[in-house]
PDB file of C-alpha atoms in Angstrom:
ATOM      1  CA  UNK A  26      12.695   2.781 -16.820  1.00  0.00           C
ATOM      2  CA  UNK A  27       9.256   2.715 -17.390  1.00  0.00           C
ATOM      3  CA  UNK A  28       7.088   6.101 -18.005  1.00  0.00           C
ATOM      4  CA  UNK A  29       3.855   7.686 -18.475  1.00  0.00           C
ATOM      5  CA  UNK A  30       3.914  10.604 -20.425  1.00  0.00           C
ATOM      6  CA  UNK A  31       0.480  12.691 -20.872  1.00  0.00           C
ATOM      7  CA  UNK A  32      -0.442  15.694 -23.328  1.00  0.00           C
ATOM      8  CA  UNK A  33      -3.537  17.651 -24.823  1.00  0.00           C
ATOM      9  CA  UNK A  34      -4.505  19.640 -22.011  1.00  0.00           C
ATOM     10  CA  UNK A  35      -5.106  23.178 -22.578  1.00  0.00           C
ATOM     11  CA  UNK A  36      -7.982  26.375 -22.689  1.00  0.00           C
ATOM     12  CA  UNK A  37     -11.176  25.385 -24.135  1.00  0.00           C
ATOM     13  CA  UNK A  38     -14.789  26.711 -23.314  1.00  0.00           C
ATOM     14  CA  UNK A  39     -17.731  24.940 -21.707  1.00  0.00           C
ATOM     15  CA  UNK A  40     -19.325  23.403 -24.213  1.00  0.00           C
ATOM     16  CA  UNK A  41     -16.377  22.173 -25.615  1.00  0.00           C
ATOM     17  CA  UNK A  42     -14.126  19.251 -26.873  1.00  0.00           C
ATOM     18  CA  UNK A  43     -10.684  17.665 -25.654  1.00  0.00           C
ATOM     19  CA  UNK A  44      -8.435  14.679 -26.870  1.00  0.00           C
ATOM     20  CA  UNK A  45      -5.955  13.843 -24.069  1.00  0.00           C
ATOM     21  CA  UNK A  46      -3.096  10.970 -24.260  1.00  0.00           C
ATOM     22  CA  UNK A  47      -1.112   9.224 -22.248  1.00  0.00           C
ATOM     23  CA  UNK A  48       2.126   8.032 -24.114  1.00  0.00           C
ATOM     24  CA  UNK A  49       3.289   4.661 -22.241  1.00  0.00           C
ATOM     25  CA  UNK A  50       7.068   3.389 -22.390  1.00  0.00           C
ATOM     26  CA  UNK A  51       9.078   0.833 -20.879  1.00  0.00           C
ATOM     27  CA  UNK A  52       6.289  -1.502 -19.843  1.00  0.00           C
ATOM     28  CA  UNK A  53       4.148  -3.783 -21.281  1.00  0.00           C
ATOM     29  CA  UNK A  54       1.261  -1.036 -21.721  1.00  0.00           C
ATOM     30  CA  UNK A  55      -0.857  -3.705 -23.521  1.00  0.00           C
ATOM     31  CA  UNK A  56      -1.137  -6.467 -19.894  1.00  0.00           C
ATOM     32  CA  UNK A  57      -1.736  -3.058 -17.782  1.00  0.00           C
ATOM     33  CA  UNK A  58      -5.066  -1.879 -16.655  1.00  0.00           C
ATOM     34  CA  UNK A  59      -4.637   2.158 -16.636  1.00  0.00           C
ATOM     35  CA  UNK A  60      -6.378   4.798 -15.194  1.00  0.00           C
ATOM     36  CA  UNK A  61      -7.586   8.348 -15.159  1.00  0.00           C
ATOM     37  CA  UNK A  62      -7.440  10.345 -12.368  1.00  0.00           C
ATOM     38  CA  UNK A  63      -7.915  14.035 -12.102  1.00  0.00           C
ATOM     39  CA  UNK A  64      -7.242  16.738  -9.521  1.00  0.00           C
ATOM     40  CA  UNK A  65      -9.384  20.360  -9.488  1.00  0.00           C
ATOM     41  CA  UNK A  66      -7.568  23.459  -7.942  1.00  0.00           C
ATOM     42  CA  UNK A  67      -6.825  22.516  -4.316  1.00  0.00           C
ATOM     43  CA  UNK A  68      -9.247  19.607  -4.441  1.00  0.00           C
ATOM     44  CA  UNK A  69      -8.070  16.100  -3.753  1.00  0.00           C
ATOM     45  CA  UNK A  70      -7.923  12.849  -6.054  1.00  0.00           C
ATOM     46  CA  UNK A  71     -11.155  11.861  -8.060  1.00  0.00           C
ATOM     47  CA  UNK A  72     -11.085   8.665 -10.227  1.00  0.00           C
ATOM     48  CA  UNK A  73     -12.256   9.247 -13.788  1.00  0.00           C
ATOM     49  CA  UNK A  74     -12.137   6.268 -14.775  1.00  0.00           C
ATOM     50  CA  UNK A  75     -10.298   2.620 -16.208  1.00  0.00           C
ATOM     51  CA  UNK A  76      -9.926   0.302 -19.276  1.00  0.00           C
ATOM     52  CA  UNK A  77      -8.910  -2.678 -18.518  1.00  0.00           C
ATOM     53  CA  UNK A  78      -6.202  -4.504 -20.736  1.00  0.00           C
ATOM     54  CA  UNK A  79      -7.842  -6.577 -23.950  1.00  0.00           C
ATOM     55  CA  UNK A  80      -7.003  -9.933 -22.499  1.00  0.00           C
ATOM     56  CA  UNK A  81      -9.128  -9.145 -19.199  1.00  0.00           C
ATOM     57  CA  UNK A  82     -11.909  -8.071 -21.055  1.00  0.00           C
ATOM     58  CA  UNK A  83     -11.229  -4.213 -22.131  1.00  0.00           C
ATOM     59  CA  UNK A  84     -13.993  -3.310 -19.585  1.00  0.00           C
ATOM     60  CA  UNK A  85     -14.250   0.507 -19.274  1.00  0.00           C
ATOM     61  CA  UNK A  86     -15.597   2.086 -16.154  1.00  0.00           C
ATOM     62  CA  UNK A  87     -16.394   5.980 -15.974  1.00  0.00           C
ATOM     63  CA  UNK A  88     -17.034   8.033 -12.698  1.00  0.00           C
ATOM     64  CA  UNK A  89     -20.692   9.149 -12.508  1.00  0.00           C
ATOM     65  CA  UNK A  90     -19.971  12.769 -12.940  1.00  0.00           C
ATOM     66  CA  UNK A  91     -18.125  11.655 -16.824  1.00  0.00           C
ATOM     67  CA  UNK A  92     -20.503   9.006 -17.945  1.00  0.00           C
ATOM     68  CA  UNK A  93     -21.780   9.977 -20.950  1.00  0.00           C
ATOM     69  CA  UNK A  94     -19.350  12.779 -21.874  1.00  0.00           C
ATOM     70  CA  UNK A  95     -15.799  11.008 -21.379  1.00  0.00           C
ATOM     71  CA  UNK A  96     -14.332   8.093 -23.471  1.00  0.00           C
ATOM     72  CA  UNK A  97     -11.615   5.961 -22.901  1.00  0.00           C
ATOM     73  CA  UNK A  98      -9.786   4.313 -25.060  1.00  0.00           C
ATOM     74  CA  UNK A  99      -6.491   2.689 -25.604  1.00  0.00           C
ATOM     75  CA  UNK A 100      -4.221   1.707 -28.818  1.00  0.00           C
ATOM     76  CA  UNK A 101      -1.593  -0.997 -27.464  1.00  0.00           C
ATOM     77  CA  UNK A 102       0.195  -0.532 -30.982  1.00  0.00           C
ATOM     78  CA  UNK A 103       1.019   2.728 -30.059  1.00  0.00           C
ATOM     79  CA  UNK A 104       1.604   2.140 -25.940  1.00  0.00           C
ATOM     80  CA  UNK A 105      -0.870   5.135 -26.081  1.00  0.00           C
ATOM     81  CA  UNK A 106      -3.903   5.595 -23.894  1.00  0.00           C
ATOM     82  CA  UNK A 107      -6.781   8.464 -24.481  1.00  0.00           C
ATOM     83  CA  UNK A 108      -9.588  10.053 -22.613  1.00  0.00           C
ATOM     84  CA  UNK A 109     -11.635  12.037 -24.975  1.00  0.00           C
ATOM     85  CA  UNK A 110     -13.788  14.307 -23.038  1.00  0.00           C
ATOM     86  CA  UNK A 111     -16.727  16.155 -24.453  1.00  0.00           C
ATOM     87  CA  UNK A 112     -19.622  18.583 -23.303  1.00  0.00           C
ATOM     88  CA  UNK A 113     -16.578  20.259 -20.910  1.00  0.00           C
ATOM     89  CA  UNK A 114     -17.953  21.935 -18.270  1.00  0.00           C
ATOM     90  CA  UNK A 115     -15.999  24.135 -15.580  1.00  0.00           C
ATOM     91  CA  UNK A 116     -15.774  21.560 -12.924  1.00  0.00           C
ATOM     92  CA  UNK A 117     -14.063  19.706 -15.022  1.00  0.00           C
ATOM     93  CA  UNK A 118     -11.535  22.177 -14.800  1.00  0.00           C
ATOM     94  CA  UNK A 119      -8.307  20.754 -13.283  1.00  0.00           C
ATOM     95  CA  UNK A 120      -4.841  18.359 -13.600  1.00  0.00           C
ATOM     96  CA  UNK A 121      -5.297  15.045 -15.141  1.00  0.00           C
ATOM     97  CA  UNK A 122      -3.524  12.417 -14.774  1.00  0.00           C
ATOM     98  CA  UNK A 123      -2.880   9.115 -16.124  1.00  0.00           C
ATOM     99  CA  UNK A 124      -1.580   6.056 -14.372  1.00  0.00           C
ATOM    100  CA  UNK A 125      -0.913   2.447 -13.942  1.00  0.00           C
ATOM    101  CA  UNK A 126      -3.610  -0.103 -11.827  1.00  0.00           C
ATOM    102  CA  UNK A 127      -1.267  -1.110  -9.056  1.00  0.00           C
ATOM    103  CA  UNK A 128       2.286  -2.002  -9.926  1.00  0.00           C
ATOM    104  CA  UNK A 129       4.393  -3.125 -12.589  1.00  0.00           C
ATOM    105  CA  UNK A 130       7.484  -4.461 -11.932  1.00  0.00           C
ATOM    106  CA  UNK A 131       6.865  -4.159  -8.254  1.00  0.00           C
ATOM    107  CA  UNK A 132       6.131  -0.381  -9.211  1.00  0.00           C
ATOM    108  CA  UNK A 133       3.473   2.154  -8.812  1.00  0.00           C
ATOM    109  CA  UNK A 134       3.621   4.601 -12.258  1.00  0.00           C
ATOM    110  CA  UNK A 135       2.083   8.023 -12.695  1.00  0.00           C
ATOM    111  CA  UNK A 136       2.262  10.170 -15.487  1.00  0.00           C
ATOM    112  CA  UNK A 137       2.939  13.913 -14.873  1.00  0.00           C
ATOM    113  CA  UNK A 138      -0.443  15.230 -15.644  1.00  0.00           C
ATOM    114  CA  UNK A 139      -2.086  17.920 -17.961  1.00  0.00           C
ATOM    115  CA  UNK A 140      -3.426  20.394 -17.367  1.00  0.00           C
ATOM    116  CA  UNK A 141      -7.136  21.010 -18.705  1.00  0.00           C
ATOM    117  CA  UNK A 142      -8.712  24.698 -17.944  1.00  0.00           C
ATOM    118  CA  UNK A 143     -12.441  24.739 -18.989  1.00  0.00           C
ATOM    119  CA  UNK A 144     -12.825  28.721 -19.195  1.00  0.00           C
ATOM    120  CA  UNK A 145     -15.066  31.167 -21.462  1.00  0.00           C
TER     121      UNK A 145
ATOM    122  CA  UNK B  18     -22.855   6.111  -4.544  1.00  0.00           C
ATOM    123  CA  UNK B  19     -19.188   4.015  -2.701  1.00  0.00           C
ATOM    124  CA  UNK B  20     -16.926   6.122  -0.378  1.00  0.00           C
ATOM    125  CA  UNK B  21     -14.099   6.533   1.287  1.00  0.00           C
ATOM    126  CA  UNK B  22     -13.377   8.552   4.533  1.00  0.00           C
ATOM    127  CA  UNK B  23     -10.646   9.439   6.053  1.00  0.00           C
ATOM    128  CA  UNK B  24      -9.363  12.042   8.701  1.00  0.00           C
ATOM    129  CA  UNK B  25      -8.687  15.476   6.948  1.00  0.00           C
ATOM    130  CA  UNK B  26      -5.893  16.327   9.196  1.00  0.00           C
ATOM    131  CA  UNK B  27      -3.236  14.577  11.539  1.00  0.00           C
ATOM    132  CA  UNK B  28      -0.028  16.050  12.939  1.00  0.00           C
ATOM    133  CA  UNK B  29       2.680  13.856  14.230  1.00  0.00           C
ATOM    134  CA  UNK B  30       5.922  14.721  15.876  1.00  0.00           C
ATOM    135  CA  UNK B  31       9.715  13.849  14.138  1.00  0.00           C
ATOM    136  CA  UNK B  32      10.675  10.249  14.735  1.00  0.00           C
ATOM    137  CA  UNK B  33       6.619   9.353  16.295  1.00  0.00           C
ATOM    138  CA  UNK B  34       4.596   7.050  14.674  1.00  0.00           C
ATOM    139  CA  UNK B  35       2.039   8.597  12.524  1.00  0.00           C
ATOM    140  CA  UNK B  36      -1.452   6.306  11.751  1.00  0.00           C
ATOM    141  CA  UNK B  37      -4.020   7.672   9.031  1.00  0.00           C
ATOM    142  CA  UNK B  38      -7.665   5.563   8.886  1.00  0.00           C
ATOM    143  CA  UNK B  39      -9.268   5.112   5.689  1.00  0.00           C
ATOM    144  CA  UNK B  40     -13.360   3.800   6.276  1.00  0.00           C
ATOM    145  CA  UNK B  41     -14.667   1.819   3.865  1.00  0.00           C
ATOM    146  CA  UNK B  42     -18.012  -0.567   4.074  1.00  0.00           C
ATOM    147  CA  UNK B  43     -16.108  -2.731   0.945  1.00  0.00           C
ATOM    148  CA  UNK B  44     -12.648  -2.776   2.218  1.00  0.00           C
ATOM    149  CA  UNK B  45     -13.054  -6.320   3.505  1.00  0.00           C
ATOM    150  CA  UNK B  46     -13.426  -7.798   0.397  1.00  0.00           C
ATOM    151  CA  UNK B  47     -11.757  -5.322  -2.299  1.00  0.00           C
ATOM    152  CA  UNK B  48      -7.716  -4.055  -1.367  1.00  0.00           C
ATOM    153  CA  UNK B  49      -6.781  -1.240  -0.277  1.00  0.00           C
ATOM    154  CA  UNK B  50      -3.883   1.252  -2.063  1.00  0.00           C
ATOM    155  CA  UNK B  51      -2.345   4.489  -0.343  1.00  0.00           C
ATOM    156  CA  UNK B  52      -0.543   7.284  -2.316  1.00  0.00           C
ATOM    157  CA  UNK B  53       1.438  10.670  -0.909  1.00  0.00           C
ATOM    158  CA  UNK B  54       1.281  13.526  -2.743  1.00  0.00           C
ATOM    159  CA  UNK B  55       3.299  16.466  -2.390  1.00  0.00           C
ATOM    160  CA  UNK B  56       3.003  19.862  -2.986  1.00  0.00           C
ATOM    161  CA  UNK B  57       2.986  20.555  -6.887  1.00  0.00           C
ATOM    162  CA  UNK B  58       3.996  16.863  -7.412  1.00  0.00           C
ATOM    163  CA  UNK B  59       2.280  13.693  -9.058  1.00  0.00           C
ATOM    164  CA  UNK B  60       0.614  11.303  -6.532  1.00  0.00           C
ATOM    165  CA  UNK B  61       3.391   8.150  -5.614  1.00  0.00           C
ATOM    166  CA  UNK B  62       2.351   4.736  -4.615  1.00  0.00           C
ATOM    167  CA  UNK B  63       2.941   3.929  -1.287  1.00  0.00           C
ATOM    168  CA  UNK B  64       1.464   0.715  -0.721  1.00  0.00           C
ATOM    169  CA  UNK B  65      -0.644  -2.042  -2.879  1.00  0.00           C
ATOM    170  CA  UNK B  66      -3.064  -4.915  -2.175  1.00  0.00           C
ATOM    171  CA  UNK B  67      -3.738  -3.311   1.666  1.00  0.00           C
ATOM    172  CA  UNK B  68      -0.251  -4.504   2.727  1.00  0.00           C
ATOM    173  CA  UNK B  69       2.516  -4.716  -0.078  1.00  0.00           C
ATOM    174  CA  UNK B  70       5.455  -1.974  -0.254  1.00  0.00           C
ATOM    175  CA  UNK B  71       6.458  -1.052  -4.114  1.00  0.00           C
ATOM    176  CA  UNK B  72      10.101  -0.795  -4.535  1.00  0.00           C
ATOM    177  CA  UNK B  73      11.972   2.163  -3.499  1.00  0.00           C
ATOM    178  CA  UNK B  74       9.361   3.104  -0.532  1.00  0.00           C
ATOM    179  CA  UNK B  75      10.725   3.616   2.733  1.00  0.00           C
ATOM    180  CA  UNK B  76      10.008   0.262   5.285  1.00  0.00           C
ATOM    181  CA  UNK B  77       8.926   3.188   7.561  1.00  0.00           C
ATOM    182  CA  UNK B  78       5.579   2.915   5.550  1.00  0.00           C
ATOM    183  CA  UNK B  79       3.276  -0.065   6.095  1.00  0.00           C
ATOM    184  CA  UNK B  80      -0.295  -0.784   5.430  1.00  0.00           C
ATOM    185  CA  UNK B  81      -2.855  -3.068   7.431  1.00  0.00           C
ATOM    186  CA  UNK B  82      -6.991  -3.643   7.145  1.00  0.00           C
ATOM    187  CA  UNK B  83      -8.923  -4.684   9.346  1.00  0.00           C
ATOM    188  CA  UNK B  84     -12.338  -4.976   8.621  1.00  0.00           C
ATOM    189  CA  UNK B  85     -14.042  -1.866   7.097  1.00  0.00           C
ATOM    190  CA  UNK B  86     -10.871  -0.257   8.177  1.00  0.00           C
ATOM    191  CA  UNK B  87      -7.514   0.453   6.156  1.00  0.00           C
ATOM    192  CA  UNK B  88      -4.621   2.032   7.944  1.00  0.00           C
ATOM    193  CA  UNK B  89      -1.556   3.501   6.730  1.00  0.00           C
ATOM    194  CA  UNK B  90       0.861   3.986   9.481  1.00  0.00           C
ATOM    195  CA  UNK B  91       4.533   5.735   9.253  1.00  0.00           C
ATOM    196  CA  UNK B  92       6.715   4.826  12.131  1.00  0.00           C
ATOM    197  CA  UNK B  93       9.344   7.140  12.910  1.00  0.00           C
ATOM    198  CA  UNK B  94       7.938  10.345  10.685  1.00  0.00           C
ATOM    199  CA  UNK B  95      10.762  12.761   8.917  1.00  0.00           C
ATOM    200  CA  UNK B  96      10.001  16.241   8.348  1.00  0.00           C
ATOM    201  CA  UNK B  97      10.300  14.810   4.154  1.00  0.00           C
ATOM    202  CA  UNK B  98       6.899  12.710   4.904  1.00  0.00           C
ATOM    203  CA  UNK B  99       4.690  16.135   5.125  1.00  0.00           C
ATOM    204  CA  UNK B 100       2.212  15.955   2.332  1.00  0.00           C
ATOM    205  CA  UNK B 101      -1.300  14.707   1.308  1.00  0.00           C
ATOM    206  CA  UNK B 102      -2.160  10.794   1.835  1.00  0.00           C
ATOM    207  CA  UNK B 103      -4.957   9.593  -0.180  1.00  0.00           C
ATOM    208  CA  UNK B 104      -6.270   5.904   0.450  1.00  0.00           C
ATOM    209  CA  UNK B 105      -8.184   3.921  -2.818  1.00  0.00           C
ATOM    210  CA  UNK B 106     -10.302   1.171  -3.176  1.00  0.00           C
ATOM    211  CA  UNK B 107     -13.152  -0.136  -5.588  1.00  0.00           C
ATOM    212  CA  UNK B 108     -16.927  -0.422  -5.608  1.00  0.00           C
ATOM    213  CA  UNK B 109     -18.581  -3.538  -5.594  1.00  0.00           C
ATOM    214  CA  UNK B 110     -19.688  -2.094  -9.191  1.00  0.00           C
ATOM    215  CA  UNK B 111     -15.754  -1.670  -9.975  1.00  0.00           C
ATOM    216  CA  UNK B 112     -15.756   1.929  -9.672  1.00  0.00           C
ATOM    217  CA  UNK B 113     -13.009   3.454  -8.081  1.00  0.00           C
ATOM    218  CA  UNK B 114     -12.912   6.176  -5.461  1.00  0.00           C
ATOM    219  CA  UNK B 115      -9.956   7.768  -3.670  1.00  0.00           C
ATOM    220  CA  UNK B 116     -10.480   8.804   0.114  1.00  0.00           C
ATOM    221  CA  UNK B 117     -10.719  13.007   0.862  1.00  0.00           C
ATOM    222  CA  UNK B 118      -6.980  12.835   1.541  1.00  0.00           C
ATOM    223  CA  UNK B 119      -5.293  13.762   4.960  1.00  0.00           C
ATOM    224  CA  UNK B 120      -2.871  16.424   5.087  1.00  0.00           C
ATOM    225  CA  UNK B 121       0.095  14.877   7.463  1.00  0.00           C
ATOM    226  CA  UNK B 122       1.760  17.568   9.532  1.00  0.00           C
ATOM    227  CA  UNK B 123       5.283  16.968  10.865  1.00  0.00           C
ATOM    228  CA  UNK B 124       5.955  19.136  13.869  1.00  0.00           C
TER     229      UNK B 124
END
């Protein structure tokens, strides 16, 4: 079965750097447009952002509050996909997830999430 | 900048049909998506493309727009379908944005 599987989250202070992946299996991660969405503490969804796949174009989109500071990028050798997010600030302080533009396989897919605590 | 709005709150009773609006000025011309989340859990994808039903979701859920307006109605709630519903669509600019969520109360 097909599976998102995200890591890097962790403490870091304002000001400072984080590398987070999404680990892909089971799916053909290099046809999929993928997202990431986070969540702050009892806040709703917000959409960070979405590459799409290389054959569509590899557009990347950011949210307004990200541009500039977050990167997207995927490696479809590796089924991996990566935010790297820079210039942290607190209210970026929350669960992020990754997950899968509509279905696959008639499918919706979500990683867990990872948590990401901007803190001094 | 593009959003989404939909009710914060709506109760329904066991076995009633439950209806949660999503407003949107783009939803005629991009599709609509709806996910539940529950408490501690990742979001799930309830329905695609304004209309479709992944596999493995209930038939109880079904999804409709009708002009700047996306529904996602539950007929015949269970006490299991308490939990957050957000809607999602895209920006003209292809920006996405996720509704405020409504918190579904069974009671």
């Amino acid at each position: 079965e097909a599976q998102l599987v995200e890591s890097g989250g962790g403490l870091v202070k304002p000001g400072g750097s984080l590398r987070l992946s999404c680990a892909a299996s089971g799916l053909s991660f290099n046809t999929a447009w993928m997202i990431w969405v986070r969540q702050g503490p009892g806040k709703g969804l917000e959409w960070v952002g979405r590459i799409k796949s290389k054959k569509d174009g590899g557009t990347i989109d950011y949210a307004a509050p990200v541009k500039g500071r977050f990167f997207i990028s995927r490696d479809d050798s590796k089924s991996t996909l990566y935010l790297d997010m820079n210039s942290l600030r607190t209210e970026d302080t929350g669960v992020y997830y990754c997950t899968i533009f509509g279905v696959f396989m008639g499918r919706g897919y979500w990683g867990q999430g990872t948590l990401v605590n901007v803190s001094s | 900048s593009y959003e989404l709005t939909q009710p914060p709150s709506v109760s329904v009773s066991p076995g009633q049909t439950a209806r949660i609006s999503c407003s949107g000025d783009a939803l005629p011309k991009k599709y609509g998506y709806w996910y539940q989340q529950k408490s501690g859990q990742a979001p799930v994808l309830l329905i695609y493309e304004d209309s479709q039903r992944p596999s493995g979701i209930p038939e109880r859920f079904s999804g409709s727009t009708s002009g700047t307006i996306a529904t996602l109605t539950i007929s015949g709630a269970q006490a299991e379908d308490e939990a957050d519903y957000y809607c999602y669509s895209t920006a003209n600019s292809g920006e996405g944005v996720f509704g405020g969520g409504t918190k579904l109360t069974v009671l």
